[in-house]
CSV table of C-alpha atoms in Angstrom, one decimal:
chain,number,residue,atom,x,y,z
A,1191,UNK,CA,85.8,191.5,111.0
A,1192,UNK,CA,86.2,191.9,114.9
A,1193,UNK,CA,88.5,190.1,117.0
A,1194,UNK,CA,85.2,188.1,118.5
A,1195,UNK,CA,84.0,187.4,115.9
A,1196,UNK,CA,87.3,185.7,114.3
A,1197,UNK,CA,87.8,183.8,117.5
A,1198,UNK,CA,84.6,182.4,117.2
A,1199,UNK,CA,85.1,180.9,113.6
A,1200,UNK,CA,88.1,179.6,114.9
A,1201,UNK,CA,86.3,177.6,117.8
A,1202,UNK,CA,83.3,176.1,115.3
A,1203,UNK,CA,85.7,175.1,112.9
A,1204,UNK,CA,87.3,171.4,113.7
A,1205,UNK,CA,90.9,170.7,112.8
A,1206,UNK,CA,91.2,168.7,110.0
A,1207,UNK,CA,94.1,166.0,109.7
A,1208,UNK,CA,96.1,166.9,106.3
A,1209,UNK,CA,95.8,164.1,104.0
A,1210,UNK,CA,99.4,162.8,102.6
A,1211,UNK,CA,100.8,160.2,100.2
A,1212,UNK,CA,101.4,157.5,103.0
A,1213,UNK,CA,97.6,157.3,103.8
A,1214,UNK,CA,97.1,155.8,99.9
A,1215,UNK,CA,100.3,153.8,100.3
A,1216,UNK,CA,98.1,150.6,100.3
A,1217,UNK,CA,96.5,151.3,97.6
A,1218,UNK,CA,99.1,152.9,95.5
A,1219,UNK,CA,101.5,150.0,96.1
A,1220,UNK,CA,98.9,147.6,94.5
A,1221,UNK,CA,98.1,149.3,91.8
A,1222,UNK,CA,102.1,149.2,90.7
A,1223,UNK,CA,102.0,145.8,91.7
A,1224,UNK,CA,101.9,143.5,88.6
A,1225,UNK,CA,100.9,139.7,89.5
A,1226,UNK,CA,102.7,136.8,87.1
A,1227,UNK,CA,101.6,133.4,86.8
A,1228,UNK,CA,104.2,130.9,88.9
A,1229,UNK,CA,104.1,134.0,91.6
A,1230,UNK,CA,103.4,132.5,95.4
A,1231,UNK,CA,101.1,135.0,97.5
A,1232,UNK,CA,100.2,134.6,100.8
A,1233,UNK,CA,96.1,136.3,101.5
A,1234,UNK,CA,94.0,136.2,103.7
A,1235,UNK,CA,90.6,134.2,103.5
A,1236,UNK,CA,87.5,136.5,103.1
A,1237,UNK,CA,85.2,134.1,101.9
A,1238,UNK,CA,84.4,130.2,102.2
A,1239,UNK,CA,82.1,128.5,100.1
A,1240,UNK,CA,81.4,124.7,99.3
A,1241,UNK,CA,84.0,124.3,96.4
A,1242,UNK,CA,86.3,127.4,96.9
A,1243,UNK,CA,88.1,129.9,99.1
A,1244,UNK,CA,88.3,133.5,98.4
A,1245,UNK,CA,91.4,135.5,99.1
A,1246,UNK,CA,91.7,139.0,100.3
A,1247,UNK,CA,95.5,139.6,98.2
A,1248,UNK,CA,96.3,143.2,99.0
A,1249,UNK,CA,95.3,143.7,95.6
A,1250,UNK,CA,92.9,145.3,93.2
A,1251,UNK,CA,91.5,141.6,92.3
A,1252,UNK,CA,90.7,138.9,94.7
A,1253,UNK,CA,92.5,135.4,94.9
A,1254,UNK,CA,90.6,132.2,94.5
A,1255,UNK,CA,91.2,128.5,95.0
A,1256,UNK,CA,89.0,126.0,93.8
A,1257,UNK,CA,88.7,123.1,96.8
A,1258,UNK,CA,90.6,120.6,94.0
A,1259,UNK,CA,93.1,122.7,94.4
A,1260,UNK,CA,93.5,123.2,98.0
A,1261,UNK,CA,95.1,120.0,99.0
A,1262,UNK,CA,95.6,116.4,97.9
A,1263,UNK,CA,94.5,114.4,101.1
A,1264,UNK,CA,91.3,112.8,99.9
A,1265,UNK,CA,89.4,113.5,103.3
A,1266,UNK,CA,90.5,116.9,102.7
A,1267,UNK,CA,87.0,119.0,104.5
A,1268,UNK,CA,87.0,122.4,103.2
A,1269,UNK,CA,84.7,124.2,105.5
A,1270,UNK,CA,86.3,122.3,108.5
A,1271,UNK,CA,89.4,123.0,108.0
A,1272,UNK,CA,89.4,126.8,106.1
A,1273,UNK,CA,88.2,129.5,108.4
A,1274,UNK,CA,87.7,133.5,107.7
A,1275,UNK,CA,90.5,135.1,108.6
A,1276,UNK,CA,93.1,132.3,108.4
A,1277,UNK,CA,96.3,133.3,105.9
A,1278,UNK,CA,96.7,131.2,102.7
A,1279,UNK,CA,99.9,130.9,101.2
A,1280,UNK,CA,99.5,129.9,96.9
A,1281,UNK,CA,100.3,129.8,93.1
A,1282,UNK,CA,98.9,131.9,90.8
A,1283,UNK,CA,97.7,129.7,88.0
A,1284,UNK,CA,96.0,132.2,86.0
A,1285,UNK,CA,96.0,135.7,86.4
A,1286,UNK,CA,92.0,136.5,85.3
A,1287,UNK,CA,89.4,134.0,85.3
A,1288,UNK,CA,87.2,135.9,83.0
A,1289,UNK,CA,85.3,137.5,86.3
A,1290,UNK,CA,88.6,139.3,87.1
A,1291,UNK,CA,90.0,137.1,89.9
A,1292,UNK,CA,93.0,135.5,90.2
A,1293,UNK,CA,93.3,131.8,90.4
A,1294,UNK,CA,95.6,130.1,92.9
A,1295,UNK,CA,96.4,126.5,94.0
A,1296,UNK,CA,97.5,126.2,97.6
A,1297,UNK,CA,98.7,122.4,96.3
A,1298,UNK,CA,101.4,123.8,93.8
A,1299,UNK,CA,102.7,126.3,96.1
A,1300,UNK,CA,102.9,123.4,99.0
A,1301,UNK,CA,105.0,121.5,96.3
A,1302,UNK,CA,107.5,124.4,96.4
A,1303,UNK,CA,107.2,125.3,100.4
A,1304,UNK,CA,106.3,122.7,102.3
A,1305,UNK,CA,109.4,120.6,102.1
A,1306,UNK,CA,111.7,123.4,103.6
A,1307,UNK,CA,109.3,123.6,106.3
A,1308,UNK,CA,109.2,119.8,107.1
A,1309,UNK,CA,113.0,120.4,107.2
A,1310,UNK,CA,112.8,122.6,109.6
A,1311,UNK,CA,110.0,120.4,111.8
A,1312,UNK,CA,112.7,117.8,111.4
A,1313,UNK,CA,115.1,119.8,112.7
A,1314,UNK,CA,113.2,121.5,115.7
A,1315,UNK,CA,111.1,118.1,116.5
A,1316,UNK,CA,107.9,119.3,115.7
A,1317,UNK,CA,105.1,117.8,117.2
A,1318,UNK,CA,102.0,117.7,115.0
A,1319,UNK,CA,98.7,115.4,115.0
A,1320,UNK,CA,98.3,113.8,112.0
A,1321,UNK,CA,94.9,111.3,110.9
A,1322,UNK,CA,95.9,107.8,109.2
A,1323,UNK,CA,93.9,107.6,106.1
A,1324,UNK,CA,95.2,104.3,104.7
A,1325,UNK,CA,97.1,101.4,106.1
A,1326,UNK,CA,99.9,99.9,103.5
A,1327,UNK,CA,102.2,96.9,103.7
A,1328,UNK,CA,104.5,97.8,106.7
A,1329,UNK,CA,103.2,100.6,107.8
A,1330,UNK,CA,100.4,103.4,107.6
A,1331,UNK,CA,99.7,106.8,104.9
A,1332,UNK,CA,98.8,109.9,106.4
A,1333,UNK,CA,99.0,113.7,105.2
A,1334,UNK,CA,101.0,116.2,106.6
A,1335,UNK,CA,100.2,120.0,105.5
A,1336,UNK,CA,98.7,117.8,101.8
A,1337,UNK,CA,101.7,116.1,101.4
A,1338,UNK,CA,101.2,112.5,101.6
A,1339,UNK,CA,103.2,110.8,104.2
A,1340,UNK,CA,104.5,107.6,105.7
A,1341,UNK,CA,104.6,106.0,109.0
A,1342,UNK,CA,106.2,102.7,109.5
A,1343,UNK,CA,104.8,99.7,111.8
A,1344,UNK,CA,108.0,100.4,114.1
A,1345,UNK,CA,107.2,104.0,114.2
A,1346,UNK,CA,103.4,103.9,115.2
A,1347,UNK,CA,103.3,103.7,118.8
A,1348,UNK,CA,105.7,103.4,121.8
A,1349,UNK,CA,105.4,99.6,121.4
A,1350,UNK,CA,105.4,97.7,118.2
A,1351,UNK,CA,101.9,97.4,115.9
A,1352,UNK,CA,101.0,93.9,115.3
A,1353,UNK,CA,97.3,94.7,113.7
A,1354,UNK,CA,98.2,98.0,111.9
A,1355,UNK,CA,94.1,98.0,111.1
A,1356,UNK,CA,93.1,99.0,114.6
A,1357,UNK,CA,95.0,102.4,113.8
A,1358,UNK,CA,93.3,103.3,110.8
A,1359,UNK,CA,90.9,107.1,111.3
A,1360,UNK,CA,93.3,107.0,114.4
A,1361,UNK,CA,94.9,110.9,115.1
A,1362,UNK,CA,98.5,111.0,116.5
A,1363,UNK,CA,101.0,112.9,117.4
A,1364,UNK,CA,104.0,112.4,115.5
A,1365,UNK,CA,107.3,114.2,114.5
A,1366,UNK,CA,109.3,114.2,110.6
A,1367,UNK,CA,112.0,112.0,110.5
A,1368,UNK,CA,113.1,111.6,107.2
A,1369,UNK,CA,112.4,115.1,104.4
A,1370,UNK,CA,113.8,113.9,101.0
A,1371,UNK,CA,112.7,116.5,98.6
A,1372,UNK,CA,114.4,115.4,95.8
A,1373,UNK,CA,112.3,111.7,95.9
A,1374,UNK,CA,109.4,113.3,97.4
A,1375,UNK,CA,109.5,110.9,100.3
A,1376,UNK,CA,107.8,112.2,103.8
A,1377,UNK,CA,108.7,110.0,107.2
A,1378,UNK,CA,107.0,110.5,110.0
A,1379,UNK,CA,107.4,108.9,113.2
A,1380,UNK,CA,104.5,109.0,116.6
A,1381,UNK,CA,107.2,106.2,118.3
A,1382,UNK,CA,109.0,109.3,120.2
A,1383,UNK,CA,106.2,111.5,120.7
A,1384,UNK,CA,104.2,108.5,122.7
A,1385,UNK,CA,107.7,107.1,124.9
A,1386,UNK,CA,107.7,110.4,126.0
A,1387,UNK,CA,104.1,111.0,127.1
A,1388,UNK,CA,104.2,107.7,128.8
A,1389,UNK,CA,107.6,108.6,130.8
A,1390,UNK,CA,105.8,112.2,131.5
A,1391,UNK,CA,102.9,110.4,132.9
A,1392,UNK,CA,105.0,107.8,134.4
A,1393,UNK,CA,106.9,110.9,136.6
A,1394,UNK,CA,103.4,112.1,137.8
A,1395,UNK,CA,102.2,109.1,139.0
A,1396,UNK,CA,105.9,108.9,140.7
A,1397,UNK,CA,105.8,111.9,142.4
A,1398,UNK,CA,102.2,110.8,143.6
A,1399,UNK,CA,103.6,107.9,145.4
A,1400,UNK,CA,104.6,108.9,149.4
A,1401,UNK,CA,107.7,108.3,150.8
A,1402,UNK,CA,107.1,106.2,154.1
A,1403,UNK,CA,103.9,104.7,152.7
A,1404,UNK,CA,103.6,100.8,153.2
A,1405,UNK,CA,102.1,99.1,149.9
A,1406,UNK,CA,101.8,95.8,148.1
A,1407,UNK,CA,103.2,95.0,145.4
A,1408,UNK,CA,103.8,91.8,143.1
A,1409,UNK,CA,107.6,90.6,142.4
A,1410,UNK,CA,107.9,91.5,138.7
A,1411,UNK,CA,111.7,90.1,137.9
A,1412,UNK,CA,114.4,88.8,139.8
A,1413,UNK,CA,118.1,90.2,139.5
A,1414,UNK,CA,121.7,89.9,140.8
A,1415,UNK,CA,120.8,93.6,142.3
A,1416,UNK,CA,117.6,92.9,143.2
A,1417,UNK,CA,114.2,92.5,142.6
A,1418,UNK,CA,111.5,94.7,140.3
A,1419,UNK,CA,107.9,94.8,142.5
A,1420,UNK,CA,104.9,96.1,140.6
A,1421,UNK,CA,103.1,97.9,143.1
A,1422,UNK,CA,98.8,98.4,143.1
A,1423,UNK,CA,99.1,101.2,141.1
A,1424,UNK,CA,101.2,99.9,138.3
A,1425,UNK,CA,104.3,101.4,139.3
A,1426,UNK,CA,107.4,99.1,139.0
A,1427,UNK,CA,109.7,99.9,141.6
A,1428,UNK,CA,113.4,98.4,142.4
A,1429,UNK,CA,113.5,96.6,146.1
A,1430,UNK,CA,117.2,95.9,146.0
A,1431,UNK,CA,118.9,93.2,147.9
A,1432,UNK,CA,119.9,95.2,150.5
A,1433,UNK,CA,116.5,96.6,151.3
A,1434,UNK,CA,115.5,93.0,151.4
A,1435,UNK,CA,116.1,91.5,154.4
A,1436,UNK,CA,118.1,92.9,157.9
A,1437,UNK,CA,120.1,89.5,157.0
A,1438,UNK,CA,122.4,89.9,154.2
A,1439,UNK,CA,121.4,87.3,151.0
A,1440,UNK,CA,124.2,86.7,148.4
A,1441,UNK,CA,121.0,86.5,145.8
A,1442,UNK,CA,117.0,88.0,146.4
A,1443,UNK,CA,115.9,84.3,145.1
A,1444,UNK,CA,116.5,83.1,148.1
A,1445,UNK,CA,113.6,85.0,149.7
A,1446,UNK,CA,111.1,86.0,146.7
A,1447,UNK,CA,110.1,84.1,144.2
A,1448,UNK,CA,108.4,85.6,140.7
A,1449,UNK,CA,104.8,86.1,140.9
A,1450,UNK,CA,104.4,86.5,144.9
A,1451,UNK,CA,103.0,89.3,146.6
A,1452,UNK,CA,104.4,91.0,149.5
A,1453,UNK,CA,104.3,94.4,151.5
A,1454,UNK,CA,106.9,97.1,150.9
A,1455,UNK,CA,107.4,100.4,152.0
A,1456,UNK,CA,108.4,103.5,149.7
A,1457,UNK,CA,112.0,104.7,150.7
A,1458,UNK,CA,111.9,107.0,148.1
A,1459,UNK,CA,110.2,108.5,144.7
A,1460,UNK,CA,112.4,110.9,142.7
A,1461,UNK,CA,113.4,111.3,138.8
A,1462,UNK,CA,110.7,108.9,138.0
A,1463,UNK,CA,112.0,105.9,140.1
A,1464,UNK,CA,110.8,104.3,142.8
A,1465,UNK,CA,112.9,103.0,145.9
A,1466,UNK,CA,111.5,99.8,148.1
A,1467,UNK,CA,112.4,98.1,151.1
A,1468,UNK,CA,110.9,94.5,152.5
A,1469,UNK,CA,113.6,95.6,155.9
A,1470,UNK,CA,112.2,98.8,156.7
A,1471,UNK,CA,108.8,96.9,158.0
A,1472,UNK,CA,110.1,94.0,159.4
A,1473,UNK,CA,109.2,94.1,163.3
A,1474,UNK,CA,113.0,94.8,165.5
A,1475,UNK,CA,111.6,91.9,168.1
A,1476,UNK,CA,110.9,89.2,165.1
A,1477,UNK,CA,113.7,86.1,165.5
A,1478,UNK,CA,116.4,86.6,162.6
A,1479,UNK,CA,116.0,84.2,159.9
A,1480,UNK,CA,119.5,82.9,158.6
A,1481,UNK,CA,119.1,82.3,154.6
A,1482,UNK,CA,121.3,80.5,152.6
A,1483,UNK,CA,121.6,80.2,149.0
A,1484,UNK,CA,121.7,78.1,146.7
A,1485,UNK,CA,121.9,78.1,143.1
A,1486,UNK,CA,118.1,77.2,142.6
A,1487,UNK,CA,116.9,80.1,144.5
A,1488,UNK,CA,116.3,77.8,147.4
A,1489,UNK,CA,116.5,78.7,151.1
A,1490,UNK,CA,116.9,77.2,153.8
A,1491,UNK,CA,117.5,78.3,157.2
A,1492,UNK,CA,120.7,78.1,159.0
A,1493,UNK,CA,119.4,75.2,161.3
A,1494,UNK,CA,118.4,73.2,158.7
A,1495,UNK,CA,121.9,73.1,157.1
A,1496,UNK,CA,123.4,72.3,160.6
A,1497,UNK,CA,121.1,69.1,160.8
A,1498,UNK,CA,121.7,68.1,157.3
A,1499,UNK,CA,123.6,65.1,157.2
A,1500,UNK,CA,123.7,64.7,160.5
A,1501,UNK,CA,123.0,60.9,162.0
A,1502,UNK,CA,121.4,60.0,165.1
């Protein structure tokens, strides 16, 4: 055979890849691999149907798990919650079920895993929604991964529940507060998770609010320090007594009274509080009102305390 003609074979022909050992690995390693009954395997879901899932289990036989056995909240919706694709973590409960598969319960291995996790979510503050199926005395049920949980009254919300019914069907976010595995007893708590939201929103609508800008407000409270103004957005802000008048007042009663409305202007708006002042808009040629107070709140101005008393 000529040199040409060699060369050419060697062109036409492709290369080949060499087959080895490691590209039957998969397969070789499940055909060793024997499955018992109590073993927990994680698969992945290949199949959905109305009363099961089917696993894909890295093995010669597939996994499946009837939808009784899936999880133990009673709203429990199979083909809303179960997609292709997601991973499945389970028991085997029978290794053939005389069609060659291999039944699992997802329930059974939840009873073994699941309270190690909520240890952990307990640990790391874990937000997760959760849907109240039941309201109980003191409190409400929901299920967290199909473990059956509690939420006390105290725990519901940022405030106190007084008609626990209105929450019922309700989805919140809540974290685990208490993971007894040895009583099986699941606490969860939405109480944080909702504070925190409403200081979150609280510091947006605070950095919203413009230095310099002249607003009304409402006198909310009245302190030693000061008083609380609720201004048209719903902001509370603090007008302390200094801010209050260009005179100085031994107490803010004897200006404001609870419940009155007056015009402030925003000193400042930082780390979620709010800074007033009545002084700042006060015109410089108005006549200086002397206050003086008394232990009703009362004022009265510096005249009228000169002609107190005094007989003509």
């Amino acid at each position: 055979m000529s040199d040409e003609i060699k060369n050419t074979e060697e062109m036409e022909t492709p290369d080949m890849p060499e087959e080895s050992m490691a590209d039957y690995e998969a397969e070789l390693e499940a055909s060793f691999k024997k499955i018992r009954e109590g073993d927990i395997l994680t698969g992945t879901v290949i199949g959905v149907e109305d009363d099961r899932v089917i696993l894909d289990l890295k093995y010669y036989a597939e996994g499946i798990i009837s939808k009784e056995d899936l999880s133990n909240d009673p709203e429990f919706n199979l083909k809303e919650e179960i997609h292709l694709g997601d991973e499945i973590t389970a028991t085997v409960v029978r290794t053939d079920d005389g069609e060659g598969n291999i039944v699992l319960s997802r329930k059974e291995a939840n009873d073994v895993l699941a309270w190690d996790k909520f240890k952990t979510m307990m640990e790391e503050r874990t937000v997760v929604p959760v849907k109240i199926t039941e309201i109980v005395k003191g409190g409400a049920v929901a299920y967290l991964d199909g473990i059956r949980s509690f939420i006390p009254a105290s725990k519901l919300a940022a405030e106190y529940v007084e008609d626990l019914n209105e929450w019922n069907g309700k989805t919140i976010e809540v974290t685990v507060i208490t993971a007894d595995e040895e009583n099986k007893r699941l606490v969860l708590s939405g109480r944080e998770v909702a504070r925190e939201k409403l200081a979150d929103e609280r510091r947006r609508r605070v950095a919203k609010c413009q230095p310099g800008s002249i607003v009304e407000g409402t006198v909310e409270s009245l302190k030693d320090y000061g008083a609380f103004v609720t201004l048209e957005n719903g902001l509370t802000g603090l007008l302390h007594i200094s801010q209050i008048s260009s005179q100085r007042i031994k107490h803010p009663g004897v200006v404001l009274k609870e419940g009155q409305t007056i015009k402030v202007k925003i000193l400042s708006a930082e780390n979620g509080k709010i800074s007033l002042s009545m002084k700042a808009i006060q015109p410089e040629d108005e006549p200086e009102e002397v206050f003086d107070y008394k232990e009703k709140g009362e004022a009265t101005t510096g005249l009228g305390a000169l002609l107190k008393g005094l007989k003509l």
